[in-house]
Short mmCIF file of C-alpha atoms in Angstrom, two decimals:
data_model
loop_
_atom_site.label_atom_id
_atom_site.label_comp_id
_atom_site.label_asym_id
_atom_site.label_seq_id
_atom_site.Cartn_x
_atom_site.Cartn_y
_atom_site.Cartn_z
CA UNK K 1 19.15 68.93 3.72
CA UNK K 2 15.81 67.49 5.31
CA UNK K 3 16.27 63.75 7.44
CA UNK K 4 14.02 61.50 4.91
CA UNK K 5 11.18 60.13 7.14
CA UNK K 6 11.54 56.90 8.22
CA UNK K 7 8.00 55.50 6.70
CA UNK K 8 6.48 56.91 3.76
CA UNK K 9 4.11 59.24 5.09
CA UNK K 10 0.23 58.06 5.12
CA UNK K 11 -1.02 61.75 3.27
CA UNK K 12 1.12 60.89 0.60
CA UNK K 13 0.75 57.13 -0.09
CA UNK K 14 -1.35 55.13 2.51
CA UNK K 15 -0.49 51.43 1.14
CA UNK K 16 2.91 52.30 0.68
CA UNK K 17 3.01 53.34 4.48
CA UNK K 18 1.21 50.18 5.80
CA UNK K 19 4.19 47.73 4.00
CA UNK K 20 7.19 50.32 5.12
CA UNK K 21 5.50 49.89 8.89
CA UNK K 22 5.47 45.70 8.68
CA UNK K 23 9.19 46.15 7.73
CA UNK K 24 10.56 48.28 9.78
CA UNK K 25 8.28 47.07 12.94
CA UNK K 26 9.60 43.60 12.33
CA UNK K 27 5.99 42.80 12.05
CA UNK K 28 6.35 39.89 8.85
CA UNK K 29 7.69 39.04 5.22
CA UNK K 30 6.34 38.02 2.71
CA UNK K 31 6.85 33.95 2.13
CA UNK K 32 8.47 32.15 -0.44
CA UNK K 33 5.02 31.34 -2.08
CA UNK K 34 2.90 33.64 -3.32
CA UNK K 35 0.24 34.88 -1.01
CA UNK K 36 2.12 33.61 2.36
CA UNK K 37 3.77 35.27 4.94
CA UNK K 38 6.52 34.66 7.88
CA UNK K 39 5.15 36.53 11.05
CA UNK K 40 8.34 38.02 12.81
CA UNK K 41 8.00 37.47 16.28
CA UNK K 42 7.18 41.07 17.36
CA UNK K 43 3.92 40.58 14.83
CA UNK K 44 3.47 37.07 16.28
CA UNK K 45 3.44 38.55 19.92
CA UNK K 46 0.26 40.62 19.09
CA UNK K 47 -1.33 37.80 17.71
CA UNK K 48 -0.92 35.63 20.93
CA UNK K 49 -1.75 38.75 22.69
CA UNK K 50 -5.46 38.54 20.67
CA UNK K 51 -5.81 34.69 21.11
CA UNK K 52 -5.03 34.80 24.79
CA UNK K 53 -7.57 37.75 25.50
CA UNK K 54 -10.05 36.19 22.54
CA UNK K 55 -9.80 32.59 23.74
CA UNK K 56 -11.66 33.52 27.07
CA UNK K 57 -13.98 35.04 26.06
CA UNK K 58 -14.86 32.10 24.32
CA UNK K 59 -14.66 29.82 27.05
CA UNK K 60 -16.58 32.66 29.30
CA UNK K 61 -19.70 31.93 25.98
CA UNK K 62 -19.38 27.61 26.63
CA UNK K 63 -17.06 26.49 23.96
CA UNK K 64 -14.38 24.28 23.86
CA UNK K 65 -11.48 24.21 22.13
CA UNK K 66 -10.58 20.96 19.89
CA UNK K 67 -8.47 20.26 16.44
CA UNK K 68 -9.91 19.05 12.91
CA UNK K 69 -7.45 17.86 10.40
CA UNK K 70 -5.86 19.97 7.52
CA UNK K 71 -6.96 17.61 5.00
CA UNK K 72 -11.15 17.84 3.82
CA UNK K 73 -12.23 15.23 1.44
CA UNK K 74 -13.31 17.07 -1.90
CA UNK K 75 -16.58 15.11 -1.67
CA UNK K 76 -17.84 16.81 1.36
CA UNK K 77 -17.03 20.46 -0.13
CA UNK K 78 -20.21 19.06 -2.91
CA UNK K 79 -22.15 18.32 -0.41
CA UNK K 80 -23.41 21.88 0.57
CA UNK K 81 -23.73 23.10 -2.61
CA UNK K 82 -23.79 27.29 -1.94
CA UNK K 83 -21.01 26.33 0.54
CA UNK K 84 -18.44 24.92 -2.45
CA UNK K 85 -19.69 27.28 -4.98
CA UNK K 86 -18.66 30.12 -2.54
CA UNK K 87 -15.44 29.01 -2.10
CA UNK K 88 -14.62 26.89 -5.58
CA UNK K 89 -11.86 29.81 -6.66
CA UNK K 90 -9.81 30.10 -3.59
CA UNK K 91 -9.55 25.88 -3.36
CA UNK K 92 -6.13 24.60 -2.65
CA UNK K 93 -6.26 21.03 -3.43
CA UNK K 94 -3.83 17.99 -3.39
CA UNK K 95 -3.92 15.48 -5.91
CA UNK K 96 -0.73 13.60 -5.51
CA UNK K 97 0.53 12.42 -2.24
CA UNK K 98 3.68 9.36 -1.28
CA UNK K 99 4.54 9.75 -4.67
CA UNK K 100 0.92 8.56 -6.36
CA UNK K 101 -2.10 9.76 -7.08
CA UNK K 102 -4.88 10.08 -4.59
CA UNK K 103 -7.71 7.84 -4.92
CA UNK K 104 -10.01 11.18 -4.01
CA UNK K 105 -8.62 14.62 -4.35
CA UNK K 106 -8.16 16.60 -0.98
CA UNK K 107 -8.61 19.87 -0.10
CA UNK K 108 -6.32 21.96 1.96
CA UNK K 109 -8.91 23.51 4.61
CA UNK K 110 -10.62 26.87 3.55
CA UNK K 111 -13.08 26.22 6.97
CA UNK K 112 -14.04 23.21 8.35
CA UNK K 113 -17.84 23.57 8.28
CA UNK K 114 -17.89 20.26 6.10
CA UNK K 115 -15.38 18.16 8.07
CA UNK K 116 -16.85 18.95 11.86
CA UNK K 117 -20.11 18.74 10.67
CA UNK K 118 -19.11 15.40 9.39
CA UNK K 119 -17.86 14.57 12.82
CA UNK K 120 -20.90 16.30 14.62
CA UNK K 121 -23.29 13.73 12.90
CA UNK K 122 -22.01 11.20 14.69
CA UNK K 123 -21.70 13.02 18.39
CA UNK K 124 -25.10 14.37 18.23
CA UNK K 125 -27.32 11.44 19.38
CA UNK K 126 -30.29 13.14 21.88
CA UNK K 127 -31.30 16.16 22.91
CA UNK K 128 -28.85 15.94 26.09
CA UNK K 129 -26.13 16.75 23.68
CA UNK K 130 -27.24 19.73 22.89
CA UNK K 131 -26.25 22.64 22.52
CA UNK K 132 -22.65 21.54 21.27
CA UNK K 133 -19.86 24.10 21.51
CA UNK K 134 -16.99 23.47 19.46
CA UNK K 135 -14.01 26.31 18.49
CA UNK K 136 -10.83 25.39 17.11
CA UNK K 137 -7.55 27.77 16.63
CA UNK K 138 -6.15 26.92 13.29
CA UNK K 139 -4.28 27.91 9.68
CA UNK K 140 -6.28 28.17 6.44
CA UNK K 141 -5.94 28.57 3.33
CA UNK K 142 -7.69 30.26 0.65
CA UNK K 143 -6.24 30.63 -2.53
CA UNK K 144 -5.48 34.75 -2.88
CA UNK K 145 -5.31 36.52 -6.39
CA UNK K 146 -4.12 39.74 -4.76
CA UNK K 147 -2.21 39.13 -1.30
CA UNK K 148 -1.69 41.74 1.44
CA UNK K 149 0.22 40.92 4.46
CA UNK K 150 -2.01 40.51 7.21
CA UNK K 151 -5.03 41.53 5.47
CA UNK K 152 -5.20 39.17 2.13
CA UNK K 153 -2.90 35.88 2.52
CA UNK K 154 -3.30 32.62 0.85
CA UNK K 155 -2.55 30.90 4.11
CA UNK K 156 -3.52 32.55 7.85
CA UNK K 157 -4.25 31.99 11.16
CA UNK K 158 -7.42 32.41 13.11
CA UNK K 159 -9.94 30.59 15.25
CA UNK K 160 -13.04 29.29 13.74
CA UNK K 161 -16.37 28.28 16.06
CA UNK K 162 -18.60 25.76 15.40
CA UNK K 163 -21.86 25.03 17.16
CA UNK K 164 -24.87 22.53 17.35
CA UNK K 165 -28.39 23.74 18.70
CA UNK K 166 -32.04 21.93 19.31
CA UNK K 167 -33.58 25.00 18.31
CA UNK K 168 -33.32 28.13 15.82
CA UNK K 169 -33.94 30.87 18.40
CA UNK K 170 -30.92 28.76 20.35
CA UNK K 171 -28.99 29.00 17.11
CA UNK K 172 -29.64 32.79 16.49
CA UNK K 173 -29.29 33.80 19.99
CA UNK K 174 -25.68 31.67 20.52
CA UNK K 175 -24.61 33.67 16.91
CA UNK K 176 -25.79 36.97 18.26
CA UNK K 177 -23.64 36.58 21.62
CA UNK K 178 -20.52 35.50 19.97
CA UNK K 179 -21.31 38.51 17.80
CA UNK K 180 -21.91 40.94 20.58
CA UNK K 181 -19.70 39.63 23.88
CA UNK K 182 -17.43 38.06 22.25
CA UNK K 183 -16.19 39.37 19.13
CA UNK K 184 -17.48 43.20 19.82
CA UNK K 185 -15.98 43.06 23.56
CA UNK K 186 -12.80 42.33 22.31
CA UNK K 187 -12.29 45.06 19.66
CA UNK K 188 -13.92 47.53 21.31
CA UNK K 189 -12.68 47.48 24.77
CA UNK K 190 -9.16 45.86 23.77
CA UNK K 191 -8.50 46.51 20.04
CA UNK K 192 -9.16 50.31 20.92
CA UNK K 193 -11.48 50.04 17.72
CA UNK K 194 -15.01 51.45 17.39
CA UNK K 195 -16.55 48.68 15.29
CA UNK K 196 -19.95 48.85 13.91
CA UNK K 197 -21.92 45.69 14.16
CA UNK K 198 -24.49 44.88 11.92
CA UNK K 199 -25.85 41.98 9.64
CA UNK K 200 -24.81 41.29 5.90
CA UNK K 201 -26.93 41.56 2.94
CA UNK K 202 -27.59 38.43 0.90
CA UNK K 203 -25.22 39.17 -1.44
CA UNK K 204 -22.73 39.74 1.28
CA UNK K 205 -23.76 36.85 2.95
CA UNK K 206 -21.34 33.88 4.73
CA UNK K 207 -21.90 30.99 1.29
CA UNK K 208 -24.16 28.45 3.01
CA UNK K 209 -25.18 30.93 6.01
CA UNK K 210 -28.78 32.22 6.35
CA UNK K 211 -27.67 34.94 8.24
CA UNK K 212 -24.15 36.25 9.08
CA UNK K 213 -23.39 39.37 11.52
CA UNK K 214 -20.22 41.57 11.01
CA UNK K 215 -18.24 43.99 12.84
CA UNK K 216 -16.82 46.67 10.68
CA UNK K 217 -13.87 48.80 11.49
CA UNK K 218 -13.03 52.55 9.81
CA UNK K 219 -9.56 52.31 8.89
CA UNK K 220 -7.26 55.64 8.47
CA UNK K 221 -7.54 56.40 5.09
CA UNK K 222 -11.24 55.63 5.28
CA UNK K 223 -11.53 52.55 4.03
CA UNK K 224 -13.54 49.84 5.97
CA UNK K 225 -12.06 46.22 6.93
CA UNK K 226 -14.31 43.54 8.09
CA UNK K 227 -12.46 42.65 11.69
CA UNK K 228 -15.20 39.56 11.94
CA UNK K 229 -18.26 37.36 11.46
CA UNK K 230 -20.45 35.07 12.82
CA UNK K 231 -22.94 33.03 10.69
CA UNK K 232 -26.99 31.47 11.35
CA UNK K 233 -26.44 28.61 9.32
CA UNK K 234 -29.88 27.26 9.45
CA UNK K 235 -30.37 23.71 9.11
CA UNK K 236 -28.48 23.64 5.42
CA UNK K 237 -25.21 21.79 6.75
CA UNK K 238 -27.14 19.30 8.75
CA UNK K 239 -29.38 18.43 5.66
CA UNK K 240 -26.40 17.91 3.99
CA UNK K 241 -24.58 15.98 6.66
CA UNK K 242 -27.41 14.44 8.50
CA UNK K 243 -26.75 15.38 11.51
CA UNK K 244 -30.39 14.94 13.66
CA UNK K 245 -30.95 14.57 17.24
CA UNK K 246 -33.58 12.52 19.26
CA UNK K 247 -36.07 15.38 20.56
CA UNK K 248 -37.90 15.48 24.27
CA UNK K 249 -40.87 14.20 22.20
CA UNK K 250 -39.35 11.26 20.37
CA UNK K 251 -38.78 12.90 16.83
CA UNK K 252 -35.59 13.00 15.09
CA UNK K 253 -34.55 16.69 14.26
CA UNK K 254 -32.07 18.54 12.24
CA UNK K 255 -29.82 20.67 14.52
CA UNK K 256 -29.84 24.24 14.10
CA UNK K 257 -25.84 25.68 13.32
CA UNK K 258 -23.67 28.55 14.26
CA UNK K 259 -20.05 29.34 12.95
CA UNK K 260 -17.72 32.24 13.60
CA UNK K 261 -14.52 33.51 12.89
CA UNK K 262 -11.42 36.30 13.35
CA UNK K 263 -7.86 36.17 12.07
CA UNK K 264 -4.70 37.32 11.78
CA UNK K 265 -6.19 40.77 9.40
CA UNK K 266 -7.19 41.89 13.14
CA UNK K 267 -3.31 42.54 12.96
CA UNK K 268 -3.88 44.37 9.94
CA UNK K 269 -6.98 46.42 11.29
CA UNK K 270 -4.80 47.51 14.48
CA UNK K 271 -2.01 48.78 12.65
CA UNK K 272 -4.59 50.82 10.13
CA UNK K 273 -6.26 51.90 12.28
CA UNK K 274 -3.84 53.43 15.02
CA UNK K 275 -0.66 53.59 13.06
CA UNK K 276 0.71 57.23 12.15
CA UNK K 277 3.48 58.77 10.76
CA UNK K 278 5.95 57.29 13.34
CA UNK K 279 4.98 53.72 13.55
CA UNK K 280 2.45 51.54 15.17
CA UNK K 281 0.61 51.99 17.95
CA UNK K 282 -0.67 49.49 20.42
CA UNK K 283 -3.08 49.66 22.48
CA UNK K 284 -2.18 48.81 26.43
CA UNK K 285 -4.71 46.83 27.07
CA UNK K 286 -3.46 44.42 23.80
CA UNK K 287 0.48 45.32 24.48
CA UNK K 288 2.76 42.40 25.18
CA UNK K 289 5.04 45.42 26.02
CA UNK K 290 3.52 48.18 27.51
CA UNK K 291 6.49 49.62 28.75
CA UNK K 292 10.07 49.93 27.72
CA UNK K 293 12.36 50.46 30.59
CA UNK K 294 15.62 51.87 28.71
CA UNK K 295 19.08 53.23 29.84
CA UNK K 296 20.65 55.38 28.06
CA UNK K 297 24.15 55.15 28.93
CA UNK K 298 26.23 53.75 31.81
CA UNK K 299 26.78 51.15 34.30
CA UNK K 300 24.53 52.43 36.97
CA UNK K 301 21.67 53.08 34.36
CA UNK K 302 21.88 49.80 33.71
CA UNK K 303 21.63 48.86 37.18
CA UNK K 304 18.54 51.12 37.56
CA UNK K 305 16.74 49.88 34.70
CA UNK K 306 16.86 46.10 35.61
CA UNK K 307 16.02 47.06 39.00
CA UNK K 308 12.92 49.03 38.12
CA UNK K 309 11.79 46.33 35.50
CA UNK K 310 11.26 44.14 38.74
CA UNK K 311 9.31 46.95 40.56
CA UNK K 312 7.18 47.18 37.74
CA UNK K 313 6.28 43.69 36.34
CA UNK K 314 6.00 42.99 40.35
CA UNK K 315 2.97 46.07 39.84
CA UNK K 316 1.46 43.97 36.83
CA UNK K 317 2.57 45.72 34.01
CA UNK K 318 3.86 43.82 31.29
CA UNK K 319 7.46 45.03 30.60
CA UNK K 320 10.62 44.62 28.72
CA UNK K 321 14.08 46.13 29.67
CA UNK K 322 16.36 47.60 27.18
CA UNK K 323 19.78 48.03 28.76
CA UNK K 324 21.60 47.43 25.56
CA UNK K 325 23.91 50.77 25.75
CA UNK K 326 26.52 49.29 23.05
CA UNK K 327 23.75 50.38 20.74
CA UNK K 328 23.00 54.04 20.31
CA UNK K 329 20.03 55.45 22.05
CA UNK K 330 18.37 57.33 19.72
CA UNK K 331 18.34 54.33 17.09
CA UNK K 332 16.78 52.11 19.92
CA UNK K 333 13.97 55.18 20.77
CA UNK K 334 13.23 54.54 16.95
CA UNK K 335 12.72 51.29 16.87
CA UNK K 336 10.36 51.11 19.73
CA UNK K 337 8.50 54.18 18.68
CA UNK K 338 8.12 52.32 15.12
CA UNK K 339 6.62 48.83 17.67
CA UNK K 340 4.34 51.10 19.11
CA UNK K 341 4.76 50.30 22.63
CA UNK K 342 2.75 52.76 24.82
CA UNK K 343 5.63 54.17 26.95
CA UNK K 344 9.11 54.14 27.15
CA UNK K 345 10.79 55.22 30.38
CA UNK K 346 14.21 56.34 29.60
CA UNK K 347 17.06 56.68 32.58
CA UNK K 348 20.48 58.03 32.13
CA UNK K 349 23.05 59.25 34.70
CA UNK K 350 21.63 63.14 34.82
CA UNK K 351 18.17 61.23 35.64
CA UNK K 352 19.78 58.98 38.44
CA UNK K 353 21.42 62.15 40.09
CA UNK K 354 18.06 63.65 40.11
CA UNK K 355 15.89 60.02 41.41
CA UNK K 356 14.02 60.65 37.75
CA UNK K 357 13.02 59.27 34.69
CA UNK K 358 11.78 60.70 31.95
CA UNK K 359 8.56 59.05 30.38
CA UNK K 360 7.51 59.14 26.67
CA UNK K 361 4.12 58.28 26.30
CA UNK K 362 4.00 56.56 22.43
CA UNK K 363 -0.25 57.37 22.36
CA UNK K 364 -0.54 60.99 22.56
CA UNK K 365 2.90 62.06 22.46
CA UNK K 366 5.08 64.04 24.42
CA UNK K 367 7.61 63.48 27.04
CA UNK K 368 7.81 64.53 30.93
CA UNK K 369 10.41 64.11 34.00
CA UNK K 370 8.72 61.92 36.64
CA UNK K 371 9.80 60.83 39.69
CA UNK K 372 11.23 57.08 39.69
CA UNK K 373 10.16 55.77 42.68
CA UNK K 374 6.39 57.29 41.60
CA UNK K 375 6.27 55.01 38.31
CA UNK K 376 4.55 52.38 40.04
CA UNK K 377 1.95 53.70 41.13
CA UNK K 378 1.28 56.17 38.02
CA UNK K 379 1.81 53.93 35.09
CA UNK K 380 -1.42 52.02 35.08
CA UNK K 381 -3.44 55.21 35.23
CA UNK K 382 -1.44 56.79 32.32
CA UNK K 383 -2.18 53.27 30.40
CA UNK K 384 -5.99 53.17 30.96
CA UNK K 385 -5.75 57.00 29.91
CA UNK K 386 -3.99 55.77 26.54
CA UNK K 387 -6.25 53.32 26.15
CA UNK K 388 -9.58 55.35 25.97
CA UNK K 389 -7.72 57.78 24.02
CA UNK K 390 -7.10 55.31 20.69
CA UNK K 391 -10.81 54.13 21.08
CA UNK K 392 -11.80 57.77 21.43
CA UNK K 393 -10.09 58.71 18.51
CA UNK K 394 -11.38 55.71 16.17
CA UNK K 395 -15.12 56.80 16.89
CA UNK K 396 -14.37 60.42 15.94
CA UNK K 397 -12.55 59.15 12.93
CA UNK K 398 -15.70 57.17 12.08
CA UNK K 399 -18.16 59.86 13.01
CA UNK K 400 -16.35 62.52 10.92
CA UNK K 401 -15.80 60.68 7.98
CA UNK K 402 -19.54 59.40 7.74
CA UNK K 403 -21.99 61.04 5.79
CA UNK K 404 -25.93 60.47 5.58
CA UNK K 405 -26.70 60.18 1.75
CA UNK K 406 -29.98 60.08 0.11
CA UNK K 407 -29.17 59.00 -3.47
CA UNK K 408 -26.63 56.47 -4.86
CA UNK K 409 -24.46 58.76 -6.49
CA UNK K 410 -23.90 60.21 -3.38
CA UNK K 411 -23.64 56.91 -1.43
CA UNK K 412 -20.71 56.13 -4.30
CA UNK K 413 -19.30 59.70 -3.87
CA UNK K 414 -18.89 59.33 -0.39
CA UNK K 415 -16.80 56.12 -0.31
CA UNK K 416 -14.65 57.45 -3.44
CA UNK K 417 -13.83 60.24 -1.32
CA UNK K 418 -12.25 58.26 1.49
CA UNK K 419 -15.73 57.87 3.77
CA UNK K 420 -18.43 56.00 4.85
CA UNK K 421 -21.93 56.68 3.50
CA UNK K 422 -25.58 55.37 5.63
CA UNK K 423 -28.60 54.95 2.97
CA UNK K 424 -31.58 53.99 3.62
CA UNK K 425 -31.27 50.27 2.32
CA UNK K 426 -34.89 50.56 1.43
CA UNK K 427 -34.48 53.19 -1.02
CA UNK K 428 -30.73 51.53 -2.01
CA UNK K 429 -31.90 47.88 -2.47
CA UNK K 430 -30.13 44.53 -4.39
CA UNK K 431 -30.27 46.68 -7.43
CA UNK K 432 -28.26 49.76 -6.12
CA UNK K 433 -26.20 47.68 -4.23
CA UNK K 434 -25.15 46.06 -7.72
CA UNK K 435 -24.59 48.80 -9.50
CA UNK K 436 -22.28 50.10 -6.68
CA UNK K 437 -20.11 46.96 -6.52
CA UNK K 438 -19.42 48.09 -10.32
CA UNK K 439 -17.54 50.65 -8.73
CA UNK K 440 -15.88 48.84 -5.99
CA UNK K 441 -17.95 50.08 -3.52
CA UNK K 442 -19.61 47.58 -1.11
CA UNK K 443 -22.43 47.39 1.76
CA UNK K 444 -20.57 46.74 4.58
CA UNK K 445 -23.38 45.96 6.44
CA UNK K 446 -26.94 46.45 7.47
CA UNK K 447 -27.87 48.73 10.98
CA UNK K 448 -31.17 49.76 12.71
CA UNK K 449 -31.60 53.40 12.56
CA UNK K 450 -30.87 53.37 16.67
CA UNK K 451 -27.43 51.45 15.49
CA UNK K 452 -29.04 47.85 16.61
CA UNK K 453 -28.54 44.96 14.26
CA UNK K 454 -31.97 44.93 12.61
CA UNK K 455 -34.02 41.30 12.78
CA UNK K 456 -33.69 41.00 8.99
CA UNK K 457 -32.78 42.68 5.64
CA UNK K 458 -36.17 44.31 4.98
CA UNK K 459 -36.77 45.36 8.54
CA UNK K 460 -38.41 49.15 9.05
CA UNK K 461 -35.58 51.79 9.07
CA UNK K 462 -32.92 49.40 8.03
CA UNK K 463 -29.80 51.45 6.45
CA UNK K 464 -26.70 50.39 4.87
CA UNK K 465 -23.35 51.34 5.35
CA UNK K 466 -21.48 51.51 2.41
CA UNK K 467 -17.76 52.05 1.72
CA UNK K 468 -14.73 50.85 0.06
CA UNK K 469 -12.90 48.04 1.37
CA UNK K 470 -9.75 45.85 2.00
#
């Protein structure tokens, strides 16, 4: 009689295999409220893992990081009003508080737009305060109808950025980079995940934003997740909140406003798109682990393992031992195969006879007898090697499963199928883009025929990427 797999395969139910991975990953639960989750430390690891690596690269683009309380008046959600219509139905908000009711209703942050800009009317005096560069690493909460670890919960983490400029091109330009060296950097080059940037339609658009730019990730079955944004907000906050500055010439002037965001569904993104039938798998460059150093049985294994953990972490690799032989090998390979942890370098006491170690690479596959004392010097080459191979893999993914329609039936039969369709967005347009949300299919996002984010919706040769999404 066949072993049952571990994980539901992904052929045979994709959504099913994405909640047997969080489990048996000890990635996260679901919480005792619907719509929230507990992330298990494992999961929790690769989110530090993404604010460490994302948090300088916002400090490399000028911003600093500060805090914003949990509580937002309801009054300054009216005061934009696209900004609280967009976000009206996902509202938590408190009414009662020390056992009485609150003299004004507060609402449990959804962003903090309202609140900093609140707080940025009264920084922003001159022109010498200028450009201001604000980014804070917080929980949200937007009220979820349908939940989805990772991907759609009531309450999750993320960092949101906040900016202040003199000018509009500062504005766009500051958006652009976040966009671009920031945000793009990051997923491509760490994430292992060939994003498409591009800019939002109007109906797509950030509520309150007069622009906002996306990065769009293929996920395995097809489907697209949006891994980011980062919003022009125009001058529509700072009408709202008065916040002006004292121009070089003498003139008070609204400031011109940038805000940006990822969150915890980056966790989500990285295990759709690189998970397979045997787990997660993690990209080196994001690992917390990127090697397991395990014996397999015996006192002198043991020995060896600990030993060699030194060598290694003393060669900069980040790297856990696992000399826990009171627990059967094979069920330990398992479980780090299902945590996706790029290699595991097993020893036993044939292996020590022989000075070798035999090293499973989690990425490609495959096992091979190595020389220990050479592990030092060829792990971080077998990493990098890992590493281009996920990216690799996520642009032919992308590539393959992309097809260049002409017509909206075929834009629609391309998504239904499990793909991405391009259109040209002149000959799709606001209506076609309507009638295709009728069939939960979406624009993703707007590209230059070259693959550029184009200067605006109508711009020459702009075409749309459209797709089902999470």
């Amino acid at each position: 009689m066949a072993k049952a797999p571990v994980l539901t395969p992904q052929a045979e139910d994709f959504p099913r295999w994405y909640q047997d991975l969080i489990n048996k990953a000890e990635l996260a639960d679901n919480g005792p409220v619907r719509g929230t989750m507990v992330i298990r430390p494992y999961g929790y690891g690769l989110w530090e893992r993404m604010q460490q690596e994302m948090d300088a690269r916002i400090k490399d683009a000028g911003a600093q990081n500060a805090y914003f309380p949990l509580f937002i008046p309801q009054s300054y959600l009216t005061r934009e009003a696209q900004h609280v219509e967009g976000f009206a139905p996902e509202l938590a908000v408190v009414t009662h508080g020390g056992g009485k009711e609150l003299e004004e209703p507060v609402v449990v942050r959804p962003t903090s737009e309202t609140i900093i800009n609140d707080y940025f009317s009264k920084w922003v005096q001159s022109y010498r305060d200028l450009p201001l560069l604000i980014n804070q690493w917080a929980n949200v909460v937007r009220w979820e109808m349908r939940p989805r670890v990772f991907l759609r919960t009531s309450e999750f983490l993320w960092q949101e950025g906040h900016t202040a400029h003199a000018t509009y091109e500062d504005a766009r330009d500051y958006a652009a980079r976040i966009h671009k060296d920031v945000y793009a950097d990051f997923m491509i080059n760490v994430l292992g995940i060939d994003v498409v940037l591009g800019r939002k339609t109007a109906r797509e658009r950030f509520a309150g934003a007069i622009n906002t730019l996306t990065l769009e990730g293929m996920m395995g079955d097809g489907k697209a997740l949006q891994m980011g944004t980062s919003h022009e907000l125009g001058t529509n906050f700072a009408k709202a909140f008065n916040t002006q500055y004292l121009s070089k010439d003498g003139k008070q002037e609204l400031v011109w406003q940038t805000s940006w965001g990822v969150s915890t569904r980056m966790v989500g993104g990285l295990i759709m798109s690189h998970g397979d039938d045997n787990g997660l798998r993690v990209p080196p460059r994001l690992a917390a682990v990127q090697v397991v150093v395990m014996a397999i049985k015996g006192d002198e294994a043991v020995a060896k393992v600990r030993e060699l953990g030194d060598r290694l972490k003393a060669a900069g690799i980040r790297v856990q031992v696992d000399d826990r032989v009171d627990t059967p090998f094979g069920r330990r390979a398992v479980d780090w195969e299902l945590k996706g942890v790029p290699v595991r370098v097993e020893i036993g006491p044939r292996d020590l006879e022989g000075g070798t170690a035999m090293l499973a690479r989690r990425i490609p596959g495959g096992k091979e007898s190595v020389s220990i004392d050479a592990l030092a010097e060829l792990l971080p080459a077998v990493l990098e090697e890992d590493q281009a191979m996920l990216l690799r893999q996520s642009r032919e993914r992308r590539e393959s499963r992309t097809s260049d329609v002409a017509t909206l039936d075929e834009a629609a039969e391309a998504a239904v199928a499990g793909g991405w369709a391009r259109i040209p967005w002149a000959t799709l347009g606001p209506e076609g883009e309507a009638k295709l949300a009728e069939q939960a299919v979406s624009v993703r996002c707007l590209v230059a025929e070259d693959g550029s984010v184009p200067d605006a919706d109508d711009a020459p040769g702009t075409v749309a990427i459209v797709a089902r999404a999470y």
